[in-house]
mmCIF file of C-alpha atoms in Angstrom:
data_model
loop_
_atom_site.group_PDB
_atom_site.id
_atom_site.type_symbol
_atom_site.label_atom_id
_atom_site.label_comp_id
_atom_site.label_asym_id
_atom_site.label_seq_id
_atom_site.Cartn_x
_atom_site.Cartn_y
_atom_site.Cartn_z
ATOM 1 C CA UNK A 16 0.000 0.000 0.000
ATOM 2 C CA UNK A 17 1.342 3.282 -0.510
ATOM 3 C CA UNK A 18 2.412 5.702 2.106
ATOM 4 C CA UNK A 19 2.413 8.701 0.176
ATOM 5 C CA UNK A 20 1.174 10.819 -3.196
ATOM 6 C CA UNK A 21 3.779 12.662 -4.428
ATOM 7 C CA UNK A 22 2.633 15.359 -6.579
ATOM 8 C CA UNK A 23 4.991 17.487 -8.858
ATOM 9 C CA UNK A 24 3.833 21.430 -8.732
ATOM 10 C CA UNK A 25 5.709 21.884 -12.412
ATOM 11 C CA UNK A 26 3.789 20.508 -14.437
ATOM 12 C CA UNK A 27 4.473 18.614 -17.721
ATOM 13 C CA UNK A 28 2.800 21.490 -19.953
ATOM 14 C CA UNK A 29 4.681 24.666 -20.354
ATOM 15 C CA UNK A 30 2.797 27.012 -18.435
ATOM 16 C CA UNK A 31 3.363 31.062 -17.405
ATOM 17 C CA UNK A 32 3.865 31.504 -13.645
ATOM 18 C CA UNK A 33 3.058 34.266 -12.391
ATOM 19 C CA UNK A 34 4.545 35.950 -9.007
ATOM 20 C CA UNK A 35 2.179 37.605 -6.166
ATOM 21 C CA UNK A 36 4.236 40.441 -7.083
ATOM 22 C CA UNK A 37 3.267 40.271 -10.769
ATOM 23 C CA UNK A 38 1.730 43.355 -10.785
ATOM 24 C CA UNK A 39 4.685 45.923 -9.862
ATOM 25 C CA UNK A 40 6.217 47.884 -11.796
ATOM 26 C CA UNK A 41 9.930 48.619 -11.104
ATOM 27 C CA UNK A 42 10.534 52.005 -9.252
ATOM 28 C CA UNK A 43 14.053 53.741 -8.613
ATOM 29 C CA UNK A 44 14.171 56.838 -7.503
ATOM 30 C CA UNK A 45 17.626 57.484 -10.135
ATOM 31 C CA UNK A 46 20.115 59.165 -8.098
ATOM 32 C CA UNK A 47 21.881 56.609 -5.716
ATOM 33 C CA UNK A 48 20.082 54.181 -3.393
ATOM 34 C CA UNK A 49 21.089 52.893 -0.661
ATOM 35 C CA UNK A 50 18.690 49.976 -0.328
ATOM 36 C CA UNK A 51 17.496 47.737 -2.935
ATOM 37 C CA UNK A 52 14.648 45.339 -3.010
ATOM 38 C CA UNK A 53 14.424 42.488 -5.274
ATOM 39 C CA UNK A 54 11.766 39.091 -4.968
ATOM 40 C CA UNK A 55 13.415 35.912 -5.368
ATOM 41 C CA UNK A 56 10.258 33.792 -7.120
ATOM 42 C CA UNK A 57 9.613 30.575 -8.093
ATOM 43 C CA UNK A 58 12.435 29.030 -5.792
ATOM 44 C CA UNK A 59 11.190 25.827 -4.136
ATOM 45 C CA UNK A 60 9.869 25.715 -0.461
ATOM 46 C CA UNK A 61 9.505 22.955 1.766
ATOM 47 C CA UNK A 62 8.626 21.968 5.625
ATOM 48 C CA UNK A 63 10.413 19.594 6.809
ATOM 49 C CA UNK A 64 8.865 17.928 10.200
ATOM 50 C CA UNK A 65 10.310 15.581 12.648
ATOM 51 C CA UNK A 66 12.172 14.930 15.349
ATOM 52 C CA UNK A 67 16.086 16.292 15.081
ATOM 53 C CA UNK A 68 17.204 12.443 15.451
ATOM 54 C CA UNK A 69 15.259 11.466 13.184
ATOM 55 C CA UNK A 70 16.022 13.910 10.368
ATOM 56 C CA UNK A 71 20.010 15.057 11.491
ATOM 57 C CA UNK A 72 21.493 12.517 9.143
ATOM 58 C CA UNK A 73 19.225 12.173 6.434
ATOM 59 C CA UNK A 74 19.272 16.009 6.000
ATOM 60 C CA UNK A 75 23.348 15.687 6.264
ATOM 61 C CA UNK A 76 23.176 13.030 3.403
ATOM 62 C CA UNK A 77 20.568 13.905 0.929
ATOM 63 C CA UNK A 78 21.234 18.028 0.814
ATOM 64 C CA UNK A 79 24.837 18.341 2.263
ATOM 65 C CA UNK A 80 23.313 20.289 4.922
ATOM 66 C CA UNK A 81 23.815 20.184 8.502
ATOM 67 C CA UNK A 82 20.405 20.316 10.301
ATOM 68 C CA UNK A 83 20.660 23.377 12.317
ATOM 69 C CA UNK A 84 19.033 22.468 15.850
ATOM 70 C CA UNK A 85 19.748 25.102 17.562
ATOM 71 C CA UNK A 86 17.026 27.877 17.722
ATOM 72 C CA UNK A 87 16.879 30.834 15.330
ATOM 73 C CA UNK A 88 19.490 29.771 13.044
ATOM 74 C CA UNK A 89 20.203 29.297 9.156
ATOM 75 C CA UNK A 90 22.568 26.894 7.492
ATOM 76 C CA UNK A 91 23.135 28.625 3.934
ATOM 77 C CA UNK A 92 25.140 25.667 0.888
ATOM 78 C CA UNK A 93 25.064 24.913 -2.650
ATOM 79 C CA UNK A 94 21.720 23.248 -2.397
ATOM 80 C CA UNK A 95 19.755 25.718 -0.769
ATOM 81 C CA UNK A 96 18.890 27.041 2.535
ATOM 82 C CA UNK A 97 17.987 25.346 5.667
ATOM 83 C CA UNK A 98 16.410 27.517 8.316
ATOM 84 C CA UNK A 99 15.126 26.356 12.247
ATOM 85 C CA UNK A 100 11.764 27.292 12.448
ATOM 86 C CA UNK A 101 10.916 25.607 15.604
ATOM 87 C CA UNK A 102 11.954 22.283 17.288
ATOM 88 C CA UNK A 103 10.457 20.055 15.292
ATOM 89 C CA UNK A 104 10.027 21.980 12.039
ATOM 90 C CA UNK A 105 12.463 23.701 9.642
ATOM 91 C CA UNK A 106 12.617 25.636 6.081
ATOM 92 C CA UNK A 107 13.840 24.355 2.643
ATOM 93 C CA UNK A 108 14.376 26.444 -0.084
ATOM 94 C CA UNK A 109 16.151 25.037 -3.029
ATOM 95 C CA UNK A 110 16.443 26.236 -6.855
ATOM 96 C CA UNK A 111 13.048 25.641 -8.769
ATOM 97 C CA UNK A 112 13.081 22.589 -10.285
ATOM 98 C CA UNK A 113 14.996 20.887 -6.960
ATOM 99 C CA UNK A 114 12.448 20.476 -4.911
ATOM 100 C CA UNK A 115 10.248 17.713 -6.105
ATOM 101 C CA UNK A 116 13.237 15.693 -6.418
ATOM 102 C CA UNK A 117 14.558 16.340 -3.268
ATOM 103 C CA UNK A 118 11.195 15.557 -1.261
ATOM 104 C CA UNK A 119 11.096 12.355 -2.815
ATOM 105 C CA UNK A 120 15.395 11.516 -1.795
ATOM 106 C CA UNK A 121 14.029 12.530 1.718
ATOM 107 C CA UNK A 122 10.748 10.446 1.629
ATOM 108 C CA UNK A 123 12.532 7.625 0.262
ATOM 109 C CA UNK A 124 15.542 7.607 2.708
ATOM 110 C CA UNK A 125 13.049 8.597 5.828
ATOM 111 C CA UNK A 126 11.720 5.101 5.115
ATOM 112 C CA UNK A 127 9.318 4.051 8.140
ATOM 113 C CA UNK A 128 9.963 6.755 10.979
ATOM 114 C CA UNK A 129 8.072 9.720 12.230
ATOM 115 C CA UNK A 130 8.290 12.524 10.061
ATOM 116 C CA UNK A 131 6.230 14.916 6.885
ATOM 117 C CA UNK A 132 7.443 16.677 4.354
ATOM 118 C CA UNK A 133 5.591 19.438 3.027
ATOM 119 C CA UNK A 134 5.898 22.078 -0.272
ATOM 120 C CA UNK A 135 4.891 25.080 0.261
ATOM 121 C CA UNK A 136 5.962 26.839 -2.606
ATOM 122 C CA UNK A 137 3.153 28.409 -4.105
ATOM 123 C CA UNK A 138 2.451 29.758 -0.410
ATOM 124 C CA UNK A 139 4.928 32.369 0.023
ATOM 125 C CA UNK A 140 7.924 33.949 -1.825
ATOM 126 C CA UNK A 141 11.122 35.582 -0.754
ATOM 127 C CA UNK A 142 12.104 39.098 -0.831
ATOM 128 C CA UNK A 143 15.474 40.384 -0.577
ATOM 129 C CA UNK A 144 16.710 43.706 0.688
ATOM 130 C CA UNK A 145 20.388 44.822 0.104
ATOM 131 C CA UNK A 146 22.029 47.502 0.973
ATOM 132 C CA UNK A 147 23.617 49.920 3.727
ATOM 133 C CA UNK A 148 20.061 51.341 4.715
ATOM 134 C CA UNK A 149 18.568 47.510 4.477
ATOM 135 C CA UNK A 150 18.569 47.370 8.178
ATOM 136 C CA UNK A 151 17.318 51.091 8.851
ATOM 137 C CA UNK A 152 13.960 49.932 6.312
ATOM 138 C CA UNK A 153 13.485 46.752 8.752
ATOM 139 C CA UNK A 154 13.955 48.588 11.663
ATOM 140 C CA UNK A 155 11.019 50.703 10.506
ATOM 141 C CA UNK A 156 8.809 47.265 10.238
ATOM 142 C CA UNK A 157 9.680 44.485 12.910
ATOM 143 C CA UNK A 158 9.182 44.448 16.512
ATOM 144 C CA UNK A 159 12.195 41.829 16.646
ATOM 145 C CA UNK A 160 15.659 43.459 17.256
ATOM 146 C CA UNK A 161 17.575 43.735 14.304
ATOM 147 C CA UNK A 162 20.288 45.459 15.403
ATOM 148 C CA UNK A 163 23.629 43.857 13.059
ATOM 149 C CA UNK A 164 25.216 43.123 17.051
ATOM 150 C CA UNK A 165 22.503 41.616 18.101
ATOM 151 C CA UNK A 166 21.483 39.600 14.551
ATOM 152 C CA UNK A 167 24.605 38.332 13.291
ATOM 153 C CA UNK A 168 24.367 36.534 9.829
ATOM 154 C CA UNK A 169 22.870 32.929 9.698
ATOM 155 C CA UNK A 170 20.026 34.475 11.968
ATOM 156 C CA UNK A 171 16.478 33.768 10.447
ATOM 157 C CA UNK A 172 13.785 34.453 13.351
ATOM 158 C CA UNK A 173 9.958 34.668 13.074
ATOM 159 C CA UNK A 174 8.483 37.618 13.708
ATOM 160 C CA UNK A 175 5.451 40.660 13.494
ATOM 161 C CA UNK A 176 6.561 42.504 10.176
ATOM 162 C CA UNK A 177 4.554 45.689 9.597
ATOM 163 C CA UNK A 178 0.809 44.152 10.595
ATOM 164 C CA UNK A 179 1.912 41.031 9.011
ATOM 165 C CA UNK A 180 3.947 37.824 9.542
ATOM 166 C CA UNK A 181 7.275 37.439 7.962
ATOM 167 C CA UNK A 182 10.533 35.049 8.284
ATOM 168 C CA UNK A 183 13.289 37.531 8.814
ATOM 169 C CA UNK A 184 16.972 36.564 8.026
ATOM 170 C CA UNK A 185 20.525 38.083 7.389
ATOM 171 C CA UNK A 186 22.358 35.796 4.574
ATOM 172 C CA UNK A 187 25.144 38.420 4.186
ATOM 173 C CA UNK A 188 26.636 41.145 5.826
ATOM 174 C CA UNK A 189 24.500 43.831 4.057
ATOM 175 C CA UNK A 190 21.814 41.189 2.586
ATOM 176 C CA UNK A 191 19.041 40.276 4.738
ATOM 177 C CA UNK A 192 15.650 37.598 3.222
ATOM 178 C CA UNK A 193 12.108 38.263 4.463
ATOM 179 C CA UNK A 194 9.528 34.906 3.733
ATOM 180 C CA UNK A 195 6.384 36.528 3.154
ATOM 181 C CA UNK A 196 2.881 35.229 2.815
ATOM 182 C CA UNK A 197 1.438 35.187 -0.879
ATOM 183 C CA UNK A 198 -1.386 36.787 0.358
ATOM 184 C CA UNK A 199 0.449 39.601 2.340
ATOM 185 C CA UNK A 200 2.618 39.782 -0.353
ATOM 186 C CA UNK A 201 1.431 42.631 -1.997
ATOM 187 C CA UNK A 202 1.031 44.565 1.523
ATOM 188 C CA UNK A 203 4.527 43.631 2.312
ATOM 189 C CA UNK A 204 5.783 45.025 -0.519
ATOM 190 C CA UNK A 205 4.196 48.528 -0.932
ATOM 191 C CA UNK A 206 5.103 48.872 3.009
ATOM 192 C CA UNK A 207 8.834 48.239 1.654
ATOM 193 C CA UNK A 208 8.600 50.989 -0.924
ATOM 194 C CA UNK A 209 7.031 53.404 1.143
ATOM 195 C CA UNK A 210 9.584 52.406 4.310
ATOM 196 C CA UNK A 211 12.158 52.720 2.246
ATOM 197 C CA UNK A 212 11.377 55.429 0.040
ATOM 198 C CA UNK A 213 13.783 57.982 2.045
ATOM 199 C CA UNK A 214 16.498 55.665 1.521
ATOM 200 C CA UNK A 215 15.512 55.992 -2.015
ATOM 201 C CA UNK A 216 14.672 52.119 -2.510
ATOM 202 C CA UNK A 217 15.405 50.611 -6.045
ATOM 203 C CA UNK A 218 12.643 47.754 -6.543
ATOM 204 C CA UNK A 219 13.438 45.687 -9.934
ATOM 205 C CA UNK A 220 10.365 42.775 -10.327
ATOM 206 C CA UNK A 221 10.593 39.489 -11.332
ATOM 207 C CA UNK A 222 10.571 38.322 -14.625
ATOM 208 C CA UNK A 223 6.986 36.083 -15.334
ATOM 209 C CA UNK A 224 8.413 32.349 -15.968
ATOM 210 C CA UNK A 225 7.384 29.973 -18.486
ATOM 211 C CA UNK A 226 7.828 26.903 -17.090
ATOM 212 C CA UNK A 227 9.747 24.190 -19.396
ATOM 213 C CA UNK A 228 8.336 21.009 -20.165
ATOM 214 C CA UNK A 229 9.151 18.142 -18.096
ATOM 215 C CA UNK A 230 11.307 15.123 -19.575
ATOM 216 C CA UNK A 231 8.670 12.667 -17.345
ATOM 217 C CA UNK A 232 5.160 12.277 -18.405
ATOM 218 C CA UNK A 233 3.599 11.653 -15.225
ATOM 219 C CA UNK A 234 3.169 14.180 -12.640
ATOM 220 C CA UNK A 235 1.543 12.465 -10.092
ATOM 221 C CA UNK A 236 2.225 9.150 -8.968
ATOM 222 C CA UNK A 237 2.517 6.709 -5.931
ATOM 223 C CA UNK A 238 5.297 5.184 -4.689
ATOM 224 C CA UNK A 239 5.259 2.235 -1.961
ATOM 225 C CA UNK B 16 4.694 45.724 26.227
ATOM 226 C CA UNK B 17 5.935 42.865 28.080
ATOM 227 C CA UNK B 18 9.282 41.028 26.927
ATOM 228 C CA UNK B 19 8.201 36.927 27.443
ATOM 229 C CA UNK B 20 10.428 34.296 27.678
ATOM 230 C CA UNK B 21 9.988 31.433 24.666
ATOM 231 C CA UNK B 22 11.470 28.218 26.469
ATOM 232 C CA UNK B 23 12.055 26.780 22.426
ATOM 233 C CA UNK B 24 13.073 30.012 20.666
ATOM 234 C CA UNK B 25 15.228 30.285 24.269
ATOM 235 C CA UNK B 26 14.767 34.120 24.069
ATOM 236 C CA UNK B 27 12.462 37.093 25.036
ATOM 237 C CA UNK B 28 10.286 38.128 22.118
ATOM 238 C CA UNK B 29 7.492 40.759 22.229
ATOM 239 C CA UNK B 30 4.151 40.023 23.743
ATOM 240 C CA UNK B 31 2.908 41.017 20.418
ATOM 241 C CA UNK B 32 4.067 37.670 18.908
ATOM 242 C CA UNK B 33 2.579 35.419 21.475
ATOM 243 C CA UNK B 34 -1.016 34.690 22.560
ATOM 244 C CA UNK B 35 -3.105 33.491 25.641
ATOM 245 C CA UNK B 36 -4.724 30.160 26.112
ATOM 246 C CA UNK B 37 -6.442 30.188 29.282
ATOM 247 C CA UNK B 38 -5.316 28.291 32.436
ATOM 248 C CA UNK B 39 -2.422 25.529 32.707
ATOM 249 C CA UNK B 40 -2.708 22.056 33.876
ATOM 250 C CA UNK B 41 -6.398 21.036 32.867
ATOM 251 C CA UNK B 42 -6.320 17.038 33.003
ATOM 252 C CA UNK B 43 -8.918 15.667 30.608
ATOM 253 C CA UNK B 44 -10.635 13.006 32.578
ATOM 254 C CA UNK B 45 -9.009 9.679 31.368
ATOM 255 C CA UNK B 46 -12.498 7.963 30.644
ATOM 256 C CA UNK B 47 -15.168 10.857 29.254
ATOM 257 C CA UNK B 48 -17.802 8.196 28.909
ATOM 258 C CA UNK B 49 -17.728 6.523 32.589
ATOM 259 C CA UNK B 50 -17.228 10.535 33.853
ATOM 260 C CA UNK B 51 -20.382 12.231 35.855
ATOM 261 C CA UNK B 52 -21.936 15.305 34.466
ATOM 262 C CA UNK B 53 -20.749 17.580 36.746
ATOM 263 C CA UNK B 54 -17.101 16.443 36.429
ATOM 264 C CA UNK B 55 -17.447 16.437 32.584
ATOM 265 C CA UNK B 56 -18.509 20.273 33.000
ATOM 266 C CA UNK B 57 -15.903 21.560 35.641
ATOM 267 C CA UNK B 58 -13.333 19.969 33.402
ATOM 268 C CA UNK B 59 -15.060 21.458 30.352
ATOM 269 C CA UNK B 60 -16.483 25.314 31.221
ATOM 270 C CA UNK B 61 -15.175 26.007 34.688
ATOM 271 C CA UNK B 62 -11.556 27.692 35.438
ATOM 272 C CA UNK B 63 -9.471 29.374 38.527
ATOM 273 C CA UNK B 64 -9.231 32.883 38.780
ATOM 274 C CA UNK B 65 -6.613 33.522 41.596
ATOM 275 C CA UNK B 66 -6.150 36.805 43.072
ATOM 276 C CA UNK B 67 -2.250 35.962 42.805
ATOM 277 C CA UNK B 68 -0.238 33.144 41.293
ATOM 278 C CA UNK B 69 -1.543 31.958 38.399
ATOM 279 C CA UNK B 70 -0.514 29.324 35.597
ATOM 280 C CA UNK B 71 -1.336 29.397 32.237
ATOM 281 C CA UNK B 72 -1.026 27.977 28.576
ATOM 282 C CA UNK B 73 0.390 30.630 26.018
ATOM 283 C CA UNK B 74 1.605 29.771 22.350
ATOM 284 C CA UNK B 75 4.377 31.273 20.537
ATOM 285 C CA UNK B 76 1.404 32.031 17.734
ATOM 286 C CA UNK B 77 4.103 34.768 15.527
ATOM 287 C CA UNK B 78 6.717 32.528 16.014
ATOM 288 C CA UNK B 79 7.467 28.663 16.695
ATOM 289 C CA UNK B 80 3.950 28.198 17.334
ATOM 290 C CA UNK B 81 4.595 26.286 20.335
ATOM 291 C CA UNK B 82 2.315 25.861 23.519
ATOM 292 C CA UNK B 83 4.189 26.314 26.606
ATOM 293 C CA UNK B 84 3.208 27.502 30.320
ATOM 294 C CA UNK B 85 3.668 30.645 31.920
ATOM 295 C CA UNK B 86 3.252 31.277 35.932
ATOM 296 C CA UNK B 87 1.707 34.991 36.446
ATOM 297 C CA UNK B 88 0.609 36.570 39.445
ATOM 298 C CA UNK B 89 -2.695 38.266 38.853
ATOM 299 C CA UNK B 90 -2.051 41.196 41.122
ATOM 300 C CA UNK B 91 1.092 42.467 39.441
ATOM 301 C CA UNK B 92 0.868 41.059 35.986
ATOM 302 C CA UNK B 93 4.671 39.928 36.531
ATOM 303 C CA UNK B 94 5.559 36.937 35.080
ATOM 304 C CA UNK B 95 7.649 34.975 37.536
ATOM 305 C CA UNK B 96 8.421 31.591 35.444
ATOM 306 C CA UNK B 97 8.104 29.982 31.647
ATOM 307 C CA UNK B 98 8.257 26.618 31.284
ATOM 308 C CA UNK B 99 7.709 23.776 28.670
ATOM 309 C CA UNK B 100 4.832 21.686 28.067
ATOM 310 C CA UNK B 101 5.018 18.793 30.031
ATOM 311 C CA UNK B 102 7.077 20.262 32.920
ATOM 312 C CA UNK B 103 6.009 21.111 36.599
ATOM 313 C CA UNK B 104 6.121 24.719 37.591
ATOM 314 C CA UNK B 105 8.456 25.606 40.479
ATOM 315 C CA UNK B 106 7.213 28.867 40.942
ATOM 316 C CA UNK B 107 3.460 28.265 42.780
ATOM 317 C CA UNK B 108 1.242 29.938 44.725
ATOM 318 C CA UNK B 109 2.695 28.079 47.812
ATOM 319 C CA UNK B 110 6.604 28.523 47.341
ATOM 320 C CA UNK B 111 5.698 32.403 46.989
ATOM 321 C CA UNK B 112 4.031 32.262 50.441
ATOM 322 C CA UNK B 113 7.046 30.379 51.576
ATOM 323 C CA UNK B 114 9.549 32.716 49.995
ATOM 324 C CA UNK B 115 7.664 35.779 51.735
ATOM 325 C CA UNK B 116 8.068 34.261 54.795
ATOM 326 C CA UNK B 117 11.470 33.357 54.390
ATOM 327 C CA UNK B 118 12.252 37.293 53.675
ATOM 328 C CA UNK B 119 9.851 38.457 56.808
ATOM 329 C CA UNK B 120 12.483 36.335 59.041
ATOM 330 C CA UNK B 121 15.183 37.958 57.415
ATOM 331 C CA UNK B 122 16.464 35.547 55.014
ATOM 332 C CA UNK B 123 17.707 37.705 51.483
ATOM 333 C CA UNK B 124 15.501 36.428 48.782
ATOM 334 C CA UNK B 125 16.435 35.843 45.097
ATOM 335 C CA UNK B 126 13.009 35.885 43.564
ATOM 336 C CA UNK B 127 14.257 35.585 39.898
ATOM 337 C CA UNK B 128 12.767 34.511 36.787
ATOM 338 C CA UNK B 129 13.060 30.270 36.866
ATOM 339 C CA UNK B 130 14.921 29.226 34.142
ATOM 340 C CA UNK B 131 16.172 31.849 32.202
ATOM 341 C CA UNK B 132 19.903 32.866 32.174
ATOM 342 C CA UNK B 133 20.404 35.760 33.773
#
């Protein structure tokens, strides 16, 4: 009997994927910035869930990643990102495209135990701000301390940003991620360019994808 | 605002992030079908409301979206203790009265938060 569906979100047809930011145009205000904003679509989310026995290895062998266990941290490597989200629970993102294949390596060397595996992609997207004022625009939004002392990279918490929920992360000195909701997408976004217009913010969108066929036929199958 | 003490993110985060649950330590009653009516309904609609220590479930809901306890005292609002789900609070209503006592006769008190590093 089978234990799970897997179900691949890129589907065999090439379709056009849109972003929840779609509908932005780009906006610089020309002379120099000193914050820019750009949204990282169509990259690959998933929840990984289970104990950190269980998945500590598995993680180590099928992504090259060490599982970070201890709270509020971020393991950045060539496959992706791995982020602590809570004790049992953690972040994936990988290239698009990756993600499918990975959940199945996971499923498949997870055998029997205790665990669930989750994409999320279509659920949220990733915004990146860069720049010297990047922290003086978050400042402006979060409750959470994000002092550079206090946050030092490989940080990722949780948090209230603007009225909204975000994942909040520094992946470089000057480079910080927010993981925003699809739906509070848009909201997060204009609050960005109006936070940030002092700084004179330079916002660049997304190109709209066409996804490429898939070699395999079959999206959706079962494996035992 | 308060600053509250998440025993999994092992920090203080704003009380913005985190939400109330009512009162700690409610034991279902292990058979609901061999339990009396009046037992089913104090387990069910009827809670403590101490002038003074009080426990209660909280969940980290903007956050790791974990349930854990915290041990308040009514009067002040001050929280005196977070804990885990699962764990026994060592902050109650009766090692307060003991600690007052012990400061009455003298003895210095460290009252701290439980658990935290200072």
């Amino acid at each position: 009997m089978p234990r799970f569906a897997y179900f691949d979100p890129h589907p065999a047809q090439a379709v056009t994927t849109q972003s929840p930011l779609h509908h932005f145009v780009a906006s610089a205000s020309g002379e120099g910035s000193a914050v820019a904003l750009r949204e990282h679509a169509f990259l690959d989310h998933l929840i990984l869930r289970g104990e950190p026995a269980v998945m500590i290895d598995v993680v180590q062998s099928v992504l090259g990643l060490t599982l970070p266990t201890e709270p509020q941290t971020l393991v950045l490597g060539d496959a992706g990102s791995l982020q602590w989200l809570s004790p049992d629970e953690w972040l994936l993102i990988v290239a698009a495209g990756d993600g499918f294949r990975l959940q199945r390596a996971l499923c498949e060397a997870l055998g029997k135990s205790h665990f669930s595996i989750v994409d999320v992609s279509g659920g949220q997207t990733v915004l990146e701000l860069h720049g010297e004022c990047a922290v003086a625009v978050l400042m402006k939004s979060t409750v959470y301390d994000v002092d550079p002392g206090r946050f030092p990279v490989g940080k990722g918490v949780t948090s209230v940003f603007a009225k909204a929920t975000a994942v909040i992360r520094r992946v470089g000195e000057e480079r910080w991620e927010l993981i925003v909701r699809r739906s509070f997408a848009d909201y997060c976004l204009r609050w960005l360019l109006d936070a940030g217009e002092e700084y004179g913010i330079d916002y660049q969108p997304a190109k709209a994808r066409v996804a490429s066929a898939r070699k395999s036929a079959s999206n959706m199958e079962a494996v035992s | 605002m308060f600053h509250i003490y998440c025993p999994y993110c092992a920090e203080y985060r704003e009380e913005e992030e985190f939400h109330p649950k009512g009162q700690a330590h409610i034991a279902r009653p292990a058979d609901p079908t061999a339990t009396s009516d009046d037992t089913w309904g104090e387990y069910l609609f009827f809670r403590d409301n101490p002038r003074g220590v009080h426990h209660e479930l909280w969940v980290h809901a903007v956050g790791c979206r974990k349930f854990f306890n915290i041990t308040r005292d009514t009067r002040s609002y001050a929280i005196l203790e977070t804990y885990r789900m699962g764990d026994q609070p060592s902050v109650t209503a009766e090692s307060m009265i003991l600690a007052e006592r012990d400061a009455e006769c003298g003895v210095t008190s460290t009252a701290t938060m439980q658990g935290v590093p200072s």
